[in-house]
Tab-separated table of C-alpha atoms and ligand atoms in Angstrom:
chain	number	residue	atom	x	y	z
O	25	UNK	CA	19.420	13.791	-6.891
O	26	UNK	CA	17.719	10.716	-4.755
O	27	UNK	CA	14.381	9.334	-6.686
O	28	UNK	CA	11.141	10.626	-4.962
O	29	UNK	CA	9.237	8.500	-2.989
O	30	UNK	CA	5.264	8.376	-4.002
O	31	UNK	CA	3.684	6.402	-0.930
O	32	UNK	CA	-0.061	5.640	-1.611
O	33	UNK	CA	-2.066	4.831	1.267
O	34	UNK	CA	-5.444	3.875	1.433
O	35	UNK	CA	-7.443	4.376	4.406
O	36	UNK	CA	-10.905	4.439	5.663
O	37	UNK	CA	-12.480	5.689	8.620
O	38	UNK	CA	-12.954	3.199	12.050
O	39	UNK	CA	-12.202	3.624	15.718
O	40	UNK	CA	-8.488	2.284	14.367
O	41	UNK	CA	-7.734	5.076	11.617
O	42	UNK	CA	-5.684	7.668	13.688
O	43	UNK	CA	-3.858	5.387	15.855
O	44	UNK	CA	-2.698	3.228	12.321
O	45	UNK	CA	-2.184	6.548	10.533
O	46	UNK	CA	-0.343	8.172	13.401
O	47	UNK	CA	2.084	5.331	13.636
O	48	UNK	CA	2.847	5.230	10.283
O	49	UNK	CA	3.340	9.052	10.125
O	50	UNK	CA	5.823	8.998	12.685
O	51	UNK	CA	7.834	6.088	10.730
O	52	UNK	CA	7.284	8.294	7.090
O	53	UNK	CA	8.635	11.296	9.075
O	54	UNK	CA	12.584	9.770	9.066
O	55	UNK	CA	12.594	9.629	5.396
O	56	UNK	CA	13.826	12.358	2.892
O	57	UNK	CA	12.348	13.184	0.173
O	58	UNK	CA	8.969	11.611	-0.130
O	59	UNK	CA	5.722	12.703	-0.935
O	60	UNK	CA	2.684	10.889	0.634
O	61	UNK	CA	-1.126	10.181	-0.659
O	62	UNK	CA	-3.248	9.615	1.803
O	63	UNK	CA	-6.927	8.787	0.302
O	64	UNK	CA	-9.669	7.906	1.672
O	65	UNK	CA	-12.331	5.684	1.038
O	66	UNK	CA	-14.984	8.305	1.797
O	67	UNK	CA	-17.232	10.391	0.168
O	68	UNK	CA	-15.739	13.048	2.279
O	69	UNK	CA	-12.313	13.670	4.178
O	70	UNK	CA	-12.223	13.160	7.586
O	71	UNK	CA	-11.122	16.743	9.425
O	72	UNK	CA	-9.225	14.489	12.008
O	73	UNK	CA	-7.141	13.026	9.118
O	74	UNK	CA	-6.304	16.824	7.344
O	75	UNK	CA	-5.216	17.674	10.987
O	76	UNK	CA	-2.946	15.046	11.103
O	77	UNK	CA	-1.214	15.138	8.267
O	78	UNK	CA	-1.036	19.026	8.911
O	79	UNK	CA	0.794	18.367	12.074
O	80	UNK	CA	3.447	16.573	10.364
O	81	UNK	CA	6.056	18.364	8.214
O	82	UNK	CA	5.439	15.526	5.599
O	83	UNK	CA	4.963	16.296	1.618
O	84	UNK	CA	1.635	14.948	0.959
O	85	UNK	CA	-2.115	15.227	-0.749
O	86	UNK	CA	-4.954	13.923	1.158
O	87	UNK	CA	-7.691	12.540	-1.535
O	88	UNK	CA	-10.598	10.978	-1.646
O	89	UNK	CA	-11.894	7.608	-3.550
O	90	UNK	CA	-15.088	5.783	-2.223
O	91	UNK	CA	-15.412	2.454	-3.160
O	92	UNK	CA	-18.409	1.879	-5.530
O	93	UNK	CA	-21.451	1.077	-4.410
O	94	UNK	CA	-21.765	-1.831	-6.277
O	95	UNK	CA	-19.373	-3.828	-4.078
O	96	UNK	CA	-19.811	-1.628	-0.642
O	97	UNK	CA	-22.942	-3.770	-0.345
O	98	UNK	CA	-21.739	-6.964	-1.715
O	99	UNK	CA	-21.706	-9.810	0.820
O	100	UNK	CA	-18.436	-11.197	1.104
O	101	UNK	CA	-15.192	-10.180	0.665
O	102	UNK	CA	-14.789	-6.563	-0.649
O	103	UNK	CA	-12.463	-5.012	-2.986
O	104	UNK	CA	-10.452	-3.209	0.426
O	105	UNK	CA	-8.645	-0.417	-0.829
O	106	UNK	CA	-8.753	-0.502	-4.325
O	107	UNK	CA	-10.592	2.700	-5.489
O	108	UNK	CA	-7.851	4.311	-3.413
O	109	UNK	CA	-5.310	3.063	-4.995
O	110	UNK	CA	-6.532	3.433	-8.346
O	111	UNK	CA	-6.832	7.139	-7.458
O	112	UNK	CA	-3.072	6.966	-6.437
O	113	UNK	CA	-2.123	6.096	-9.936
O	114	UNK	CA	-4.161	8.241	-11.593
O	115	UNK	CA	-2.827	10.984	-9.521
O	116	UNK	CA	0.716	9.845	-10.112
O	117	UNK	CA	-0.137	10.170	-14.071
O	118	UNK	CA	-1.202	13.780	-13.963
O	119	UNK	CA	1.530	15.064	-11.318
O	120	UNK	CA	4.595	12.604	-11.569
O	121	UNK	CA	7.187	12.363	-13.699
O	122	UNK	CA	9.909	10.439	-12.296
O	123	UNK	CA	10.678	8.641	-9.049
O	124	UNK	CA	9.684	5.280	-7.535
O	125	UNK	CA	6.050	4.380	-5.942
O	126	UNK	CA	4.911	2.017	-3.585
O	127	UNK	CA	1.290	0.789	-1.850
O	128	UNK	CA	1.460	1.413	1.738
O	129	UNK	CA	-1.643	-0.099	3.205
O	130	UNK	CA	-2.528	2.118	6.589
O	131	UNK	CA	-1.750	-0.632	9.155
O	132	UNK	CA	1.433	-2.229	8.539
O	133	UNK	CA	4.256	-1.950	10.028
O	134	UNK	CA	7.495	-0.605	7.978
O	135	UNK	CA	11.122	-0.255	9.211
O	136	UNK	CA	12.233	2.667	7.634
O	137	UNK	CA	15.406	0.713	5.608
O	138	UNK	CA	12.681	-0.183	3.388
O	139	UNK	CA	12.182	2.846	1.752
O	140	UNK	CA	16.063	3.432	0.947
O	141	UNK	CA	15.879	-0.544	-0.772
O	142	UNK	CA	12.333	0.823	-2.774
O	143	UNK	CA	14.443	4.487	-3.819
O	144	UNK	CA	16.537	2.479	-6.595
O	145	UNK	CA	13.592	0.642	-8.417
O	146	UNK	CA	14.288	1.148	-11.927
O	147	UNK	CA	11.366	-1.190	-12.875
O	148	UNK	CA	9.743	-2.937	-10.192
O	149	UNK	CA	11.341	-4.365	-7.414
O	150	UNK	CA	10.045	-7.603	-4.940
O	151	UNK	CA	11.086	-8.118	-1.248
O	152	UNK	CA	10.207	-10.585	1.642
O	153	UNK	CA	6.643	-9.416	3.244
O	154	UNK	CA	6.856	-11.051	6.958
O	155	UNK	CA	3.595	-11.993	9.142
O	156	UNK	CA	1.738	-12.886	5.754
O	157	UNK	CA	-0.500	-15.845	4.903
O	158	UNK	CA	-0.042	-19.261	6.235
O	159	UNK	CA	3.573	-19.690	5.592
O	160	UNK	CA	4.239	-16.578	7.831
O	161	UNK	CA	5.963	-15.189	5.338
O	162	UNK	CA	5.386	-14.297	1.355
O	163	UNK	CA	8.477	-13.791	-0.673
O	164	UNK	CA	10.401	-14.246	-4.205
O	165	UNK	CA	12.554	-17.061	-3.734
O	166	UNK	CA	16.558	-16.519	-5.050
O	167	UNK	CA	18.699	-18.748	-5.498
O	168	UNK	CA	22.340	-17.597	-5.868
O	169	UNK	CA	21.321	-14.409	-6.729
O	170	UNK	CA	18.915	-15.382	-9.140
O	171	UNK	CA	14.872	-15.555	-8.777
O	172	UNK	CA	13.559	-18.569	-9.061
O	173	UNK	CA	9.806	-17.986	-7.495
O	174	UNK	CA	7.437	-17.312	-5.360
O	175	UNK	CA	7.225	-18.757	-1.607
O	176	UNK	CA	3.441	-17.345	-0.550
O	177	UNK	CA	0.311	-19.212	1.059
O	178	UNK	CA	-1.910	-18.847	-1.135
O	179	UNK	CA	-1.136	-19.226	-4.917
O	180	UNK	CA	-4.514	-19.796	-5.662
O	181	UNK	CA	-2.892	-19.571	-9.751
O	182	UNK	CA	-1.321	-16.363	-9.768
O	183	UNK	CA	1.388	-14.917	-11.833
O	184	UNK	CA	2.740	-13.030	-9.229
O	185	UNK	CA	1.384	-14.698	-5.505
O	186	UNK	CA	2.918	-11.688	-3.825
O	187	UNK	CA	1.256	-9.718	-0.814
O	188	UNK	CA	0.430	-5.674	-1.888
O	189	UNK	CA	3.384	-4.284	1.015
O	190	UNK	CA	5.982	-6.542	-1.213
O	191	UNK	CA	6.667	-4.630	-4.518
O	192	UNK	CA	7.561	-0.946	-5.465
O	193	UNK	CA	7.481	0.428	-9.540
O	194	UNK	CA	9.118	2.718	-10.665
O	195	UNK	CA	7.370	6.111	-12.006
O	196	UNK	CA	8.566	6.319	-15.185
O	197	UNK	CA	8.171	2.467	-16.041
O	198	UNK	CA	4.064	2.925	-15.046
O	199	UNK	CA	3.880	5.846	-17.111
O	200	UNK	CA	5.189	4.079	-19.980
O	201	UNK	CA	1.800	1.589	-19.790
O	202	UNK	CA	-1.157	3.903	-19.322
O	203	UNK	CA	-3.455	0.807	-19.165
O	204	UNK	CA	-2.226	-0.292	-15.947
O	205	UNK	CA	-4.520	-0.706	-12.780
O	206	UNK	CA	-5.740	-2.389	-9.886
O	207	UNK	CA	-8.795	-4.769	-10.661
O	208	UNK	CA	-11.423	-4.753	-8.227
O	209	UNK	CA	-11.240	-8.033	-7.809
O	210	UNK	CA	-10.743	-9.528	-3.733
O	211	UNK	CA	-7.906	-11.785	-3.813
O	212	UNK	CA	-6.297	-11.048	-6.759
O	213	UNK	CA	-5.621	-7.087	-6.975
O	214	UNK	CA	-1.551	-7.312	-6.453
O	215	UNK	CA	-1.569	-10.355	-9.386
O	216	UNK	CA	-3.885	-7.939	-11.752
O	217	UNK	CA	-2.042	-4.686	-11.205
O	218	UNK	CA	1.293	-6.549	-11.968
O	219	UNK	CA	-0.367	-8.494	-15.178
O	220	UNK	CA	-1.488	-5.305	-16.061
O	221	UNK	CA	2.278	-3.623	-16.217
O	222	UNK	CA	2.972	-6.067	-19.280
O	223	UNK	CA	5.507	-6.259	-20.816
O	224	UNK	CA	7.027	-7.540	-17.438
O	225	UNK	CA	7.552	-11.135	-16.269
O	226	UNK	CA	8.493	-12.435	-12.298
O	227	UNK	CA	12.192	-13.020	-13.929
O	228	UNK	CA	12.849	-9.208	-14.358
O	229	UNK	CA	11.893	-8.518	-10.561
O	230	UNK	CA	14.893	-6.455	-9.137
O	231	UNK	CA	15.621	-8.125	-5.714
O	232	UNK	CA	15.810	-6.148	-2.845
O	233	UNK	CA	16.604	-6.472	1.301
O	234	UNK	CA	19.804	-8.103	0.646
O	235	UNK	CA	18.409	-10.740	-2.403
O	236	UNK	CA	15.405	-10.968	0.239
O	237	UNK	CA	16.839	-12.242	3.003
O	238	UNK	CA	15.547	-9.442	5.469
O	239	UNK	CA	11.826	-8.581	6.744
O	240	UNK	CA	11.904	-4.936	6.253
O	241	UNK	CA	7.893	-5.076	6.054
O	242	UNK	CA	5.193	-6.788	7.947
O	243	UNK	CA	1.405	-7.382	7.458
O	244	UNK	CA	0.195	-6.819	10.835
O	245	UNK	CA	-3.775	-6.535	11.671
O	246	UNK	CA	-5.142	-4.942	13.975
O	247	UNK	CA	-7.477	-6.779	15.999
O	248	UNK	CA	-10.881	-5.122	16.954
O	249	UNK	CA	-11.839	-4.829	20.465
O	250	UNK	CA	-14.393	-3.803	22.706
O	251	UNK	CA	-13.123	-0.626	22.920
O	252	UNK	CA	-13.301	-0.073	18.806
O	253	UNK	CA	-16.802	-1.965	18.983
O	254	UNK	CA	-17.620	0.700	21.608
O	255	UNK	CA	-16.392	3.579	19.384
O	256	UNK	CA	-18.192	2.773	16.312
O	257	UNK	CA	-21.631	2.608	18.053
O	258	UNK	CA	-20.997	5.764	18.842
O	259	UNK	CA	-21.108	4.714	22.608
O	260	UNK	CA	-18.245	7.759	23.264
O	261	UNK	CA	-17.188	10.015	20.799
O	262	UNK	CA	-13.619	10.703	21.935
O	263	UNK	CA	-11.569	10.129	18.790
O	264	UNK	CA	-12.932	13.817	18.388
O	265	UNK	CA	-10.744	14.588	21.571
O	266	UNK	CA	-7.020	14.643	19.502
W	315	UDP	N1	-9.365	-0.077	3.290
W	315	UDP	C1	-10.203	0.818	2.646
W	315	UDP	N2	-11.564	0.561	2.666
W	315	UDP	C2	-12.111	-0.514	3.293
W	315	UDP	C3	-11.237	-1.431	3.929
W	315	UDP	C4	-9.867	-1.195	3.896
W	315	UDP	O1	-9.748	1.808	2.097
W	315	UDP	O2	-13.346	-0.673	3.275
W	315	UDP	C5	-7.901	0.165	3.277
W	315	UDP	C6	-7.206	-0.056	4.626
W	315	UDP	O3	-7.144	1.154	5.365
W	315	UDP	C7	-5.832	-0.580	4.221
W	315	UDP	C8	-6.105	-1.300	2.902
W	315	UDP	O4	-7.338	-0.776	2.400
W	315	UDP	O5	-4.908	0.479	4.012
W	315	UDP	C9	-6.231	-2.819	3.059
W	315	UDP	O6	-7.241	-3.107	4.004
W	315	UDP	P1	-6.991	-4.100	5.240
W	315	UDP	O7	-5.759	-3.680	5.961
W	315	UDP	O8	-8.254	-4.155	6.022
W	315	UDP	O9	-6.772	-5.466	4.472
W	315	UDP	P2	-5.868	-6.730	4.789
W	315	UDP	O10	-4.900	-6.403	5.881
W	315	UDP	O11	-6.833	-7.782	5.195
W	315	UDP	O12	-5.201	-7.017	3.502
W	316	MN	MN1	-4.037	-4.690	6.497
């Protein structure tokens, strides 16, 4: 049998949250046997999200996992998505027992060849992230074959300088190290998670999309408007109107 496919998504609600998750339900749609967590940084689920993912004939859970107060009102950058995933894992402790997983943040974009390259992660496995940090793009470097780093924008003195949409692990491996999570820590959350699944250094990364030499993944943002600045004063309420 194929290895399930655990996708954790964090999301959050904004003017932006249906059209992201909409897209990216209609790419998790083409792929088999796959079971999606969709949690929300809210106290709350948001009825417009349940209907969603009701619409689609996708396996999933839809949970919940605000971000603590404590850094909600910090000034600066927040820990984005982090309770979520933590949440994801935890989940993935008490209901998994085998298969591959892999944080899917709500508004990338994903061409669905990915998920066949994450499917075979017997540890954890590394690909090229595209539209990421100043070098455009954030990847292990391989030469002949081999790994021989990281090529990423900002280093900043990680163990692994990798963006969050650039690594998959595999069920079993996680389970086998109950201590690992995400820190809540801006900037550094992919480098702690993947500290935290020690034993495990950058030279056992399996290499995927063709020894990284395809963009199966991008980071792309969506940019705010007037239209979403509209929205979230509340100026028109028709996100209601799906
Ligand atoms: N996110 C969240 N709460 C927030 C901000 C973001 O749950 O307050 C989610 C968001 O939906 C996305 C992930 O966390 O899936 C990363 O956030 P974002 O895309 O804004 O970060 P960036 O693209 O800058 O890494
Ligand atoms: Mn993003």
């Amino acid at each position: 049998a194929t290895p399930r496919l655990y996708i954790i998504t964090p999301t959050y609600r904004r003017p932006e949250q249906i059209p992201e998750l909409t897209r990216m339900a209609q790419t998790l749609m083409h792929v088999q046997n796959l079971h999606w967590l969709v949690i929300e940084d809210a106290e709350n689920k948001t009825q417009l999200v349940s209907d969603l993912l009701q619409r689609t004939s996708i396996s999933h859970d839809h949970l919940v996992a605000p971000m603590p107060q404590l850094f909600k009102k910090r000034k600066g950058p927040k820990p984005r998505g982090v309770s979520n995933r933590n949440r994801g894992l935890e989940w993935l402790r008490d209901n998994a027992t085998d298969g591959v997983f892999y944080f899917a943040d709500d508004d990338n974009t994903y061409d669905i060849r990915l998920f066949e390259e994450i499917r075979t992660t017997k540890q954890v496995s590394m690909w090229p992230v595209g539209l990421c940090t100043k070098f455009g793009l954030s990847s292990p470097v391989v030469v002949n074959g081999t790994f021989v780093g990281f090529y990423d924008g900002w280093v900043a003195g990680r163990k692994f300088p990798v963006d969050m949409a650039g690594f998959a692990v595999n069920v079993q491996f996680l389970l086998k190290r109950p201590k690992a999570k995400m820190p809540y820590k801006p900037g550094f959350e992919e480098d702690g998670f993947l500290k935290s699944l020690s034993p495990f250094d950058p030279e056992e990364i399996e290499l995927k999309a063709k020894n990284c030499t395809q963009v199966l993944v991008w980071h792309t943002q969506t940019k705010k408007n007037e239209a979403s600045a509209a929205l979230d004063l509340g100026k028109y309420n028709n996100t209601n109107l799906v």
